[in-house]
mmCIF file of C-alpha atoms in Angstrom:
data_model
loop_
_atom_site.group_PDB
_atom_site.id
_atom_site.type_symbol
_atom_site.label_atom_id
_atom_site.label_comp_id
_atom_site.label_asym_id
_atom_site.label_seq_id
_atom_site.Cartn_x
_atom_site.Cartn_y
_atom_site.Cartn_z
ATOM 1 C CA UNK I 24 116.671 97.778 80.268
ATOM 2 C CA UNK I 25 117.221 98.604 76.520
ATOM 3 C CA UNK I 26 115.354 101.834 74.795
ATOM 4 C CA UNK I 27 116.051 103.388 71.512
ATOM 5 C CA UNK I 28 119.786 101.526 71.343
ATOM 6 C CA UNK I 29 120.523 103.182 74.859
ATOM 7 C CA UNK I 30 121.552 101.596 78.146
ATOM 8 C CA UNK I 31 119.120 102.568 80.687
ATOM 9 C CA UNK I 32 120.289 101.168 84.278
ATOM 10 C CA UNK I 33 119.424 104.007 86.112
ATOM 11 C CA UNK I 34 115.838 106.307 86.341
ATOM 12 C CA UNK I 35 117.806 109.740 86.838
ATOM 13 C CA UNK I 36 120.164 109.048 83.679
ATOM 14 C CA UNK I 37 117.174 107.855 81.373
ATOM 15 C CA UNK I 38 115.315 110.894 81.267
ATOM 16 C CA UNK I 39 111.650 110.005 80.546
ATOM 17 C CA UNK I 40 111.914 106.623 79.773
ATOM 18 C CA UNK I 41 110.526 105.429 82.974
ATOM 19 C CA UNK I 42 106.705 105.670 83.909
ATOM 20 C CA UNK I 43 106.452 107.845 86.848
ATOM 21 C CA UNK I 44 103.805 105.837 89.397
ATOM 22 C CA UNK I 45 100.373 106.640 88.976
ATOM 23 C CA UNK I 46 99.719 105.947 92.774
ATOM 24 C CA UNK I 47 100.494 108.818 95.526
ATOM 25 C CA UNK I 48 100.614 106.986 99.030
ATOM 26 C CA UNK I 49 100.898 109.635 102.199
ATOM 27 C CA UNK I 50 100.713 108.073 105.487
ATOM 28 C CA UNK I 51 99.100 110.194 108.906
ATOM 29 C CA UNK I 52 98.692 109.611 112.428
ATOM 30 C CA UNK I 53 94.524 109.120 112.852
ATOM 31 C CA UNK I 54 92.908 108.959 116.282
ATOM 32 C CA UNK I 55 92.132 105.567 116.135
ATOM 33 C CA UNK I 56 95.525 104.172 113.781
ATOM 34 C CA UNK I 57 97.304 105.295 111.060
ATOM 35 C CA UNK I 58 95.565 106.969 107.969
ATOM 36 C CA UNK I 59 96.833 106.185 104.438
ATOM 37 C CA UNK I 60 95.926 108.830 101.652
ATOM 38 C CA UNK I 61 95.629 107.387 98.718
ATOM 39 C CA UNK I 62 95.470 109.504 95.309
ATOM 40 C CA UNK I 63 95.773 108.928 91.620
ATOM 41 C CA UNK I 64 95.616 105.703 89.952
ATOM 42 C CA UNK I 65 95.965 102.242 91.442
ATOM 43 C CA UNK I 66 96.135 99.565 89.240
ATOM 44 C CA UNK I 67 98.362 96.106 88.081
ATOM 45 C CA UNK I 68 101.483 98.380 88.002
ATOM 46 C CA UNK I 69 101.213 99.950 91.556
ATOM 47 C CA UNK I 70 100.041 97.178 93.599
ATOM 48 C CA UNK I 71 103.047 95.622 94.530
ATOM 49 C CA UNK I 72 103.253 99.721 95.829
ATOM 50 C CA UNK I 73 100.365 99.355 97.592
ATOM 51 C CA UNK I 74 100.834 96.416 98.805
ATOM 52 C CA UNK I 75 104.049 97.473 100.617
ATOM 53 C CA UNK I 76 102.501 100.597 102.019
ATOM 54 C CA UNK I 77 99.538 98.257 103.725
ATOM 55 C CA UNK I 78 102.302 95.830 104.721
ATOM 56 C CA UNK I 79 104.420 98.457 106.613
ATOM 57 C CA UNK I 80 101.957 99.596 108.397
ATOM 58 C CA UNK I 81 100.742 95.858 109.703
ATOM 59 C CA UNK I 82 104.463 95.328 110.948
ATOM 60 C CA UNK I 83 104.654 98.123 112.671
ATOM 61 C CA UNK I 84 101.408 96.539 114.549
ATOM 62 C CA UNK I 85 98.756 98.776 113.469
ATOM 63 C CA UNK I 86 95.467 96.877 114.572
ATOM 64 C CA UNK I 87 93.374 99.763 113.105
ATOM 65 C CA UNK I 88 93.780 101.206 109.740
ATOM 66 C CA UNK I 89 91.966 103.647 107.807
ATOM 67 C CA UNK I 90 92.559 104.164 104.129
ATOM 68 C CA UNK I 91 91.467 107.767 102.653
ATOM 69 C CA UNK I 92 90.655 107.073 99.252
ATOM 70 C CA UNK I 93 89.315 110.404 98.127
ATOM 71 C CA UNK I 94 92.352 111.149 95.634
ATOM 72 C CA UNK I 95 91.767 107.709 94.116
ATOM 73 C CA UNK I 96 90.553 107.932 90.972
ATOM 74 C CA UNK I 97 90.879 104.277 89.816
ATOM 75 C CA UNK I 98 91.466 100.717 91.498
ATOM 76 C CA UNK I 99 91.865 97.735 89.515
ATOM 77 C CA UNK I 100 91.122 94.100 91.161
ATOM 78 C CA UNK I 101 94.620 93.696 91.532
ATOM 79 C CA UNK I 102 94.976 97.012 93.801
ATOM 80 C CA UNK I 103 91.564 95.747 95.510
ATOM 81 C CA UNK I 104 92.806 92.802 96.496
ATOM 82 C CA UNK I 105 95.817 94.130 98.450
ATOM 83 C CA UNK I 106 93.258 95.864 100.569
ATOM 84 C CA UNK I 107 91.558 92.868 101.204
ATOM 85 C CA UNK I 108 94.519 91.184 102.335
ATOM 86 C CA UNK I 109 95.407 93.824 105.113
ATOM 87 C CA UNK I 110 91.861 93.593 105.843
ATOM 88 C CA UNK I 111 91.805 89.987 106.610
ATOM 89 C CA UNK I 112 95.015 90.527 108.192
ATOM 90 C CA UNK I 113 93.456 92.907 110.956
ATOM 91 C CA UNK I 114 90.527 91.126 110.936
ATOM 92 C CA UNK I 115 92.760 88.111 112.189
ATOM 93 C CA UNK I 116 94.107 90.326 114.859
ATOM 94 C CA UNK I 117 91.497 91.706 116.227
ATOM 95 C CA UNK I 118 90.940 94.739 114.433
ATOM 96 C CA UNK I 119 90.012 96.411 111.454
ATOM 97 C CA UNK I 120 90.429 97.878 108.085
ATOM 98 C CA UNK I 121 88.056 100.979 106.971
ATOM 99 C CA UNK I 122 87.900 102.661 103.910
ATOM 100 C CA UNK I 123 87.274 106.329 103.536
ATOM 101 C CA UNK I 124 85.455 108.796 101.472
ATOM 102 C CA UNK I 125 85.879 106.618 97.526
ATOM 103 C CA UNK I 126 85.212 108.371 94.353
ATOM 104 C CA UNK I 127 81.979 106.783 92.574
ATOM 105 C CA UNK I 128 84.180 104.831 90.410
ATOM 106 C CA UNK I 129 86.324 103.179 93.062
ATOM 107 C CA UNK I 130 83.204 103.275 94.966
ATOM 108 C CA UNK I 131 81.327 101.066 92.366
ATOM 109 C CA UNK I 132 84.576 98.879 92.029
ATOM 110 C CA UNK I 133 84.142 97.682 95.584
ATOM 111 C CA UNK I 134 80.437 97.229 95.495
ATOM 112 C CA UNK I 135 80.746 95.308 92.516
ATOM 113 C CA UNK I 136 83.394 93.207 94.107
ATOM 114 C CA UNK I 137 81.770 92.551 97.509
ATOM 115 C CA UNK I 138 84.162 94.671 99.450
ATOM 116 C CA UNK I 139 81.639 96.596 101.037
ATOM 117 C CA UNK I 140 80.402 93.274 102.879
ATOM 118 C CA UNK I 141 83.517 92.400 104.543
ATOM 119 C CA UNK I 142 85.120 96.279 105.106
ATOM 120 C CA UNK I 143 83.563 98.986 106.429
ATOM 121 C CA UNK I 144 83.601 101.553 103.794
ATOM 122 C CA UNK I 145 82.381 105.514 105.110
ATOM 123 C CA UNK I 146 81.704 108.703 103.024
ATOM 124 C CA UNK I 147 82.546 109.349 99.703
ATOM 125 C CA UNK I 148 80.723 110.120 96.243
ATOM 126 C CA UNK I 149 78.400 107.456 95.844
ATOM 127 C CA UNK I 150 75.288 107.504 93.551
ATOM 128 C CA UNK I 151 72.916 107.657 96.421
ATOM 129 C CA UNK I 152 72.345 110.520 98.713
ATOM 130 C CA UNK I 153 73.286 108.906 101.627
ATOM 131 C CA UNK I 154 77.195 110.275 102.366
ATOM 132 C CA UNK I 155 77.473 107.422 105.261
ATOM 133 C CA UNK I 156 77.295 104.060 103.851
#
């Protein structure tokens, strides 16, 4: 990569020209499976991110995983979709995906995608009153 006339092979030599990610991905022992923490942004440019996380934890055999977006504070289709994916994934092996706790933007996001009628989606900021949906 080429910036301002400068070689730039290498993030710790470039000073800021690379984009730090946007997406935060912590991963926790849960009682039922792992627990993935998502916080920040999640969008076209950390999905492939995201995507890896959710894949890691499949091959290590995780049949139940919860994702904690609460820290999320966008998701784009593209970042939608990989949750999808693992969620038809453990669907296909007998367990499940759940999502956790999703800020009323992501929230809407997955409503207006039809998420919420194929995963199980618990807590969060929603526009109702209801914290368990």
């Amino acid at each position: 990569m080429i910036r301002d006339g400068r070689s730039c092979d290498a993030p710790a030599r470039c000073d800021n020209h690379h984009r730090v990610s946007l997406l935060e991905i912590s991963v926790a022992a849960g009682e039922s499976g792992p627990v993935l923490s998502l916080s920040g942004e999640a969008d076209v440019t950390t999905a492939a991110e995201l995507s890896e996380a959710l894949t890691a934890q499949l091959a290590d055999g995780a049949r139940h995983l919860m994702v904690d977006l609460s820290g999320l504070r966008f998701a784009d289709s593209s970042a939608i979709r990989a949750l999808v994916l693992a969620g038809r994934t453990l669907k296909q092996r007998g367990g499940a995906l759940e999502l956790a706790n999703p800020q009323p933007v992501v929230a809407r996001a997955l409503s207006l995608l039809g998420v919420d009628q194929a995963i199980t989606i618990r807590g969060g900021a929603s526009a109702g009153t209801d914290p368990e949906r």
